[in-house]
Short mmCIF file of C-alpha atoms in Angstrom, two decimals:
data_model
loop_
_atom_site.label_atom_id
_atom_site.label_comp_id
_atom_site.label_asym_id
_atom_site.label_seq_id
_atom_site.Cartn_x
_atom_site.Cartn_y
_atom_site.Cartn_z
CA UNK F 1 49.37 92.40 93.37
CA UNK F 2 49.82 96.38 93.32
CA UNK F 3 52.82 97.86 91.54
CA UNK F 4 54.52 99.59 93.65
CA UNK F 5 53.57 97.91 96.90
CA UNK F 6 55.84 97.96 99.83
CA UNK F 7 56.44 94.19 99.47
CA UNK F 8 60.08 93.38 99.47
CA UNK F 9 61.51 91.85 96.60
CA UNK F 10 62.32 87.95 97.35
CA UNK F 11 63.53 85.35 94.95
CA UNK F 12 65.00 81.65 94.61
CA UNK F 13 67.69 79.98 93.17
CA UNK F 14 69.78 77.09 92.90
CA UNK F 15 73.70 76.86 92.59
CA UNK F 16 74.85 73.89 91.34
CA UNK F 17 78.51 72.95 92.12
CA UNK F 18 80.85 69.87 90.98
CA UNK F 19 84.27 69.38 91.68
CA UNK F 20 86.17 68.92 88.35
CA UNK F 21 88.96 66.64 90.24
CA UNK F 22 87.91 62.80 90.67
CA UNK F 23 89.34 63.04 93.75
CA UNK F 24 87.27 65.83 95.46
CA UNK F 25 83.63 64.85 95.91
CA UNK F 26 82.03 67.92 97.43
CA UNK F 27 78.99 66.18 98.32
CA UNK F 28 80.47 63.48 100.17
CA UNK F 29 83.20 66.16 101.69
CA UNK F 30 79.18 67.83 102.69
CA UNK F 31 78.39 64.51 104.07
CA UNK F 32 81.50 63.93 106.52
CA UNK F 33 80.67 65.65 109.85
CA UNK F 34 84.28 66.73 110.05
CA UNK F 35 84.53 68.29 106.71
CA UNK F 36 80.64 69.51 106.96
CA UNK F 37 81.46 73.35 108.54
CA UNK F 38 84.83 73.56 106.46
CA UNK F 39 82.94 73.61 103.49
CA UNK F 40 79.58 75.55 104.89
CA UNK F 41 82.19 78.41 106.00
CA UNK F 42 83.97 78.21 102.41
CA UNK F 43 80.16 78.71 101.08
CA UNK F 44 78.85 81.49 103.68
CA UNK F 45 82.23 83.38 102.79
CA UNK F 46 82.19 83.29 98.77
CA UNK F 47 78.45 84.25 98.61
CA UNK F 48 79.01 87.71 101.12
CA UNK F 49 82.45 88.01 99.09
CA UNK F 50 79.62 87.99 95.79
CA UNK F 51 76.89 89.95 97.11
CA UNK F 52 79.74 92.90 99.48
CA UNK F 53 77.56 91.70 102.43
CA UNK F 54 77.85 89.15 105.20
CA UNK F 55 73.39 89.11 104.67
CA UNK F 56 73.68 89.39 100.69
CA UNK F 57 72.15 86.29 99.93
CA UNK F 58 70.60 83.62 102.61
CA UNK F 59 71.66 79.52 102.31
CA UNK F 60 68.07 77.82 103.04
CA UNK F 61 68.99 74.18 102.23
CA UNK F 62 72.26 72.18 100.86
CA UNK F 63 71.47 69.47 99.23
CA UNK F 64 73.51 66.58 98.40
CA UNK F 65 72.43 64.99 95.02
CA UNK F 66 75.91 63.29 93.73
CA UNK F 67 78.36 64.47 92.05
CA UNK F 68 76.72 67.94 92.76
CA UNK F 69 76.40 70.11 95.82
CA UNK F 70 73.11 71.89 95.54
CA UNK F 71 72.66 75.90 97.39
CA UNK F 72 69.37 76.85 97.71
CA UNK F 73 69.95 80.54 97.62
CA UNK F 74 67.08 83.32 99.04
CA UNK F 75 67.65 86.78 97.51
CA UNK F 76 65.60 89.84 99.94
CA UNK F 77 66.82 92.48 98.29
CA UNK F 78 67.66 93.44 94.06
CA UNK F 79 70.60 95.11 94.37
CA UNK F 80 71.99 91.96 96.26
CA UNK F 81 70.81 89.53 93.55
CA UNK F 82 72.11 91.91 90.82
CA UNK F 83 75.75 91.87 92.71
CA UNK F 84 75.29 88.25 92.94
CA UNK F 85 74.61 88.09 89.44
CA UNK F 86 77.46 90.12 88.09
CA UNK F 87 80.12 88.25 90.46
CA UNK F 88 79.19 85.27 88.82
CA UNK F 89 78.76 86.25 85.26
CA UNK F 90 82.32 87.28 85.80
CA UNK F 91 83.51 84.57 87.28
CA UNK F 92 84.42 86.06 90.96
CA UNK F 93 82.51 83.97 92.64
CA UNK F 94 84.01 80.83 91.49
CA UNK F 95 87.36 82.03 92.27
CA UNK F 96 86.41 82.94 95.64
CA UNK F 97 84.43 79.80 95.97
CA UNK F 98 87.66 77.85 95.10
CA UNK F 99 90.06 79.94 97.20
CA UNK F 100 87.76 79.52 100.12
CA UNK F 101 87.41 75.72 99.54
CA UNK F 102 91.30 75.68 99.44
CA UNK F 103 92.00 77.40 102.23
CA UNK F 104 89.27 75.40 104.72
CA UNK F 105 89.98 72.16 103.87
CA UNK F 106 93.69 72.49 103.59
CA UNK F 107 93.81 71.23 99.95
CA UNK F 108 96.12 72.54 97.09
CA UNK F 109 93.10 73.00 94.51
CA UNK F 110 89.43 72.95 95.12
CA UNK F 111 88.57 72.87 90.76
CA UNK F 112 84.90 73.59 90.40
CA UNK F 113 82.19 73.79 87.33
CA UNK F 114 78.90 75.70 88.15
CA UNK F 115 75.73 76.20 87.25
CA UNK F 116 72.36 78.17 88.26
CA UNK F 117 69.09 77.69 87.64
CA UNK F 118 65.61 79.07 88.83
CA UNK F 119 62.75 77.06 88.55
CA UNK F 120 63.20 74.88 85.23
CA UNK F 121 65.20 77.82 83.46
CA UNK F 122 69.04 77.41 83.36
CA UNK F 123 70.68 80.94 83.61
CA UNK F 124 73.55 79.90 82.40
CA UNK F 125 72.64 80.45 79.00
CA UNK F 126 71.10 83.85 79.95
CA UNK F 127 73.43 85.87 81.95
CA UNK F 128 74.22 88.95 79.75
CA UNK F 129 70.52 89.76 80.01
CA UNK F 130 71.01 90.79 84.02
CA UNK F 131 67.29 91.64 83.85
CA UNK F 132 65.92 88.33 82.29
CA UNK F 133 67.87 86.37 84.80
CA UNK F 134 66.06 89.00 87.87
CA UNK F 135 63.12 88.28 87.13
CA UNK F 136 63.43 84.42 86.90
CA UNK F 137 64.64 84.63 89.90
CA UNK F 138 61.83 87.36 91.47
CA UNK F 139 59.43 84.60 90.01
CA UNK F 140 60.59 81.81 91.93
CA UNK F 141 59.49 82.43 95.46
CA UNK F 142 61.41 80.12 98.46
CA UNK F 143 59.39 77.20 98.79
CA UNK F 144 60.96 76.07 102.59
CA UNK F 145 62.48 77.99 105.33
CA UNK F 146 65.52 77.99 106.36
CA UNK F 147 66.84 74.47 107.07
CA UNK F 148 67.15 73.47 110.89
CA UNK F 149 70.91 72.71 110.00
CA UNK F 150 71.95 75.64 108.31
CA UNK F 151 70.99 77.86 111.13
CA UNK F 152 73.11 75.05 113.55
CA UNK F 153 76.23 75.88 111.15
CA UNK F 154 75.93 79.38 111.36
CA UNK F 155 75.67 79.26 114.90
CA UNK F 156 78.41 77.11 114.73
CA UNK F 157 80.79 79.62 112.24
CA UNK F 158 79.64 82.46 114.91
CA UNK F 159 81.01 81.16 118.02
CA UNK F 160 84.02 79.50 115.88
CA UNK F 161 85.10 83.28 115.13
CA UNK F 162 84.14 84.13 118.47
CA UNK F 163 86.52 81.49 119.90
CA UNK F 164 89.02 81.10 117.75
CA UNK F 165 91.40 83.80 119.00
CA UNK F 166 91.06 83.10 122.32
CA UNK F 167 91.69 79.12 121.47
CA UNK F 168 94.11 79.81 119.14
CA UNK F 169 97.42 79.57 121.12
CA UNK F 170 96.12 76.44 123.06
CA UNK F 171 95.10 74.56 119.22
CA UNK F 172 98.73 75.48 117.85
CA UNK F 173 100.00 74.20 120.95
CA UNK F 174 97.86 70.87 120.98
CA UNK F 175 98.93 70.37 116.72
CA UNK F 176 102.27 70.10 118.38
CA UNK F 177 102.26 67.05 120.66
CA UNK F 178 103.71 64.46 119.78
CA UNK F 179 100.80 61.81 119.79
CA UNK F 180 98.59 63.89 117.39
CA UNK F 181 97.55 61.57 114.81
CA UNK F 182 96.98 64.25 112.14
CA UNK F 183 100.22 65.98 112.25
CA UNK F 184 100.94 67.44 108.76
CA UNK F 185 104.40 66.29 108.70
CA UNK F 186 105.58 63.45 106.56
CA UNK F 187 107.28 60.66 109.01
CA UNK F 188 110.88 61.92 109.58
CA UNK F 189 112.35 58.53 108.43
CA UNK F 190 111.36 58.56 104.95
CA UNK F 191 113.67 59.13 102.30
CA UNK F 192 114.40 62.86 101.19
CA UNK F 193 114.90 64.93 98.12
CA UNK F 194 117.67 64.78 96.01
CA UNK F 195 119.10 67.35 97.39
CA UNK F 196 120.80 65.99 100.76
CA UNK F 197 123.46 68.98 101.76
CA UNK F 198 123.28 72.50 100.89
CA UNK F 199 125.33 75.51 101.10
CA UNK F 200 124.38 78.30 103.72
CA UNK F 201 126.95 81.32 104.55
CA UNK F 202 129.69 78.34 103.13
CA UNK F 203 129.15 76.14 105.51
CA UNK F 204 127.39 72.92 104.27
CA UNK F 205 123.92 71.34 105.93
CA UNK F 206 122.34 68.23 105.82
CA UNK F 207 119.20 68.87 103.86
CA UNK F 208 115.98 67.35 105.69
CA UNK F 209 111.97 68.12 106.32
CA UNK F 210 110.96 70.99 108.31
CA UNK F 211 109.85 69.69 111.56
CA UNK F 212 107.36 71.23 113.96
CA UNK F 213 109.73 72.78 115.64
CA UNK F 214 110.94 74.62 112.56
CA UNK F 215 107.33 75.20 112.06
CA UNK F 216 107.02 77.19 115.39
CA UNK F 217 110.25 79.14 115.45
CA UNK F 218 109.14 80.61 111.48
CA UNK F 219 105.54 81.23 113.03
CA UNK F 220 107.19 83.29 116.04
CA UNK F 221 109.98 85.00 114.54
CA UNK F 222 109.39 85.51 110.96
CA UNK F 223 107.11 88.73 112.11
CA UNK F 224 105.64 91.01 109.43
CA UNK F 225 108.24 89.53 106.73
CA UNK F 226 105.61 86.22 106.30
CA UNK F 227 104.34 87.49 102.78
CA UNK F 228 107.65 88.21 101.27
CA UNK F 229 108.95 84.52 102.35
CA UNK F 230 105.87 83.09 101.14
CA UNK F 231 106.11 85.01 97.59
CA UNK F 232 109.38 83.22 97.36
CA UNK F 233 108.22 79.54 98.15
CA UNK F 234 105.57 80.15 95.69
CA UNK F 235 107.85 80.43 92.99
CA UNK F 236 107.76 76.44 92.96
CA UNK F 237 105.00 75.68 95.47
CA UNK F 238 101.86 76.23 93.11
CA UNK F 239 99.77 75.58 96.55
CA UNK F 240 101.17 79.62 97.71
CA UNK F 241 99.75 81.12 94.09
CA UNK F 242 98.87 84.88 95.12
CA UNK F 243 95.06 84.92 95.94
CA UNK F 244 96.12 82.03 98.72
CA UNK F 245 98.64 84.60 100.33
CA UNK F 246 96.35 87.46 100.40
CA UNK F 247 93.33 85.15 101.46
CA UNK F 248 95.28 84.07 104.49
CA UNK F 249 95.78 87.72 105.32
CA UNK F 250 92.51 88.21 105.29
CA UNK F 251 91.34 85.21 107.17
CA UNK F 252 93.70 85.02 109.97
CA UNK F 253 93.48 89.19 110.25
CA UNK F 254 92.16 89.04 113.46
CA UNK F 255 94.62 85.90 115.27
CA UNK F 256 97.75 88.27 113.89
CA UNK F 257 100.99 87.37 112.39
CA UNK F 258 102.00 84.31 114.43
CA UNK F 259 98.76 82.96 113.45
CA UNK F 260 99.05 84.17 109.23
CA UNK F 261 103.17 83.10 109.38
CA UNK F 262 102.09 79.44 110.76
CA UNK F 263 99.55 78.90 108.35
CA UNK F 264 101.55 79.76 105.31
CA UNK F 265 104.03 77.85 106.37
CA UNK F 266 101.49 74.48 107.18
CA UNK F 267 99.94 75.13 103.64
CA UNK F 268 103.86 74.65 101.99
CA UNK F 269 103.95 71.68 104.26
CA UNK F 270 100.83 69.68 103.41
CA UNK F 271 101.23 71.00 99.87
CA UNK F 272 104.58 69.76 99.13
CA UNK F 273 105.03 66.81 101.55
CA UNK F 274 108.59 65.41 101.36
CA UNK F 275 109.76 68.11 99.41
CA UNK F 276 109.04 70.76 102.23
CA UNK F 277 112.92 70.81 103.13
CA UNK F 278 114.96 73.05 105.35
CA UNK F 279 117.09 73.81 102.12
CA UNK F 280 113.77 75.75 100.32
CA UNK F 281 112.94 77.63 103.89
CA UNK F 282 116.36 78.82 104.16
CA UNK F 283 116.65 79.80 100.91
CA UNK F 284 113.35 81.93 100.85
CA UNK F 285 114.85 83.66 103.99
CA UNK F 286 118.15 84.34 102.45
CA UNK F 287 116.38 86.16 99.66
CA UNK F 288 114.25 88.33 102.02
CA UNK F 289 117.53 89.01 104.29
CA UNK F 290 115.86 87.26 107.01
CA UNK F 291 119.36 85.53 108.25
CA UNK F 292 119.20 85.32 111.48
CA UNK F 293 116.21 83.06 111.37
CA UNK F 294 117.90 81.23 109.16
CA UNK F 295 120.58 80.66 111.48
CA UNK F 296 117.87 80.25 114.56
CA UNK F 297 116.53 77.16 112.24
CA UNK F 298 119.75 75.75 111.78
CA UNK F 299 120.92 75.56 115.50
CA UNK F 300 123.45 78.44 114.82
CA UNK F 301 122.65 80.71 117.86
CA UNK F 302 122.31 77.23 120.00
CA UNK F 303 125.33 77.93 121.67
CA UNK F 304 125.38 81.36 122.14
CA UNK F 305 124.06 82.72 125.41
CA UNK F 306 120.64 84.77 124.84
CA UNK F 307 121.81 88.40 124.92
#
């Protein structure tokens, strides 16, 4: 082949992923028809983060090889491959994928181990020599076209993003239907945390778990201050640690403040279970000066006529 010909730069590599948490088995999640789109979405978003472009790297196939999930990657531009390698080397890709999986699967954390291979070469041992890594990836030409399943998942993801904002309000209402089997709220009859009552504005209130009604009121009324409330809750809620709140802001940017606030509280409820109490939410609202919202949640406005 002639040097300097206009043939495109094409290379291939395999990304091996494994969760270090025994209860999270990535291949099993990907084999589940319900979870597969969520895992795919997280992979797609993290790879886009790593190259700075949705089309920077192509997924050709995802193999389930317990305990690994193996993603076959195709690069069509050297600079995209270089960006990917930098992101991989610095740990940014790992952090991004952990965050996206956490959000997509609504889990508290998804700790990962990664390996990168091109042919028989283990690239992890030579990451500091970027040109050598690029050479190994360039040497490996993709041995297949994109898997049909990947094409279907891509289409599904596109239509999902398109319809998300349209169906969003309906979906929220569906989630709240009392017959829904998958409510994130623990059963209301279960025993409460030790703090049985708490004080708000000099009055004593019974502590209780958050209800679907609290959830909707909060999302509707907290407005732009949802992030601040999230940061107050994050002090003793690991699931809301910093990147999570910023990722929620980005991921639900199109849907607006209601959905961002709704998803924030959903993360809190799902991760804290019985400990997701009204007392903790009221304390976070007080800390941010949202007293009328706190009063609303405690029913203090119920006897007043709406002005």
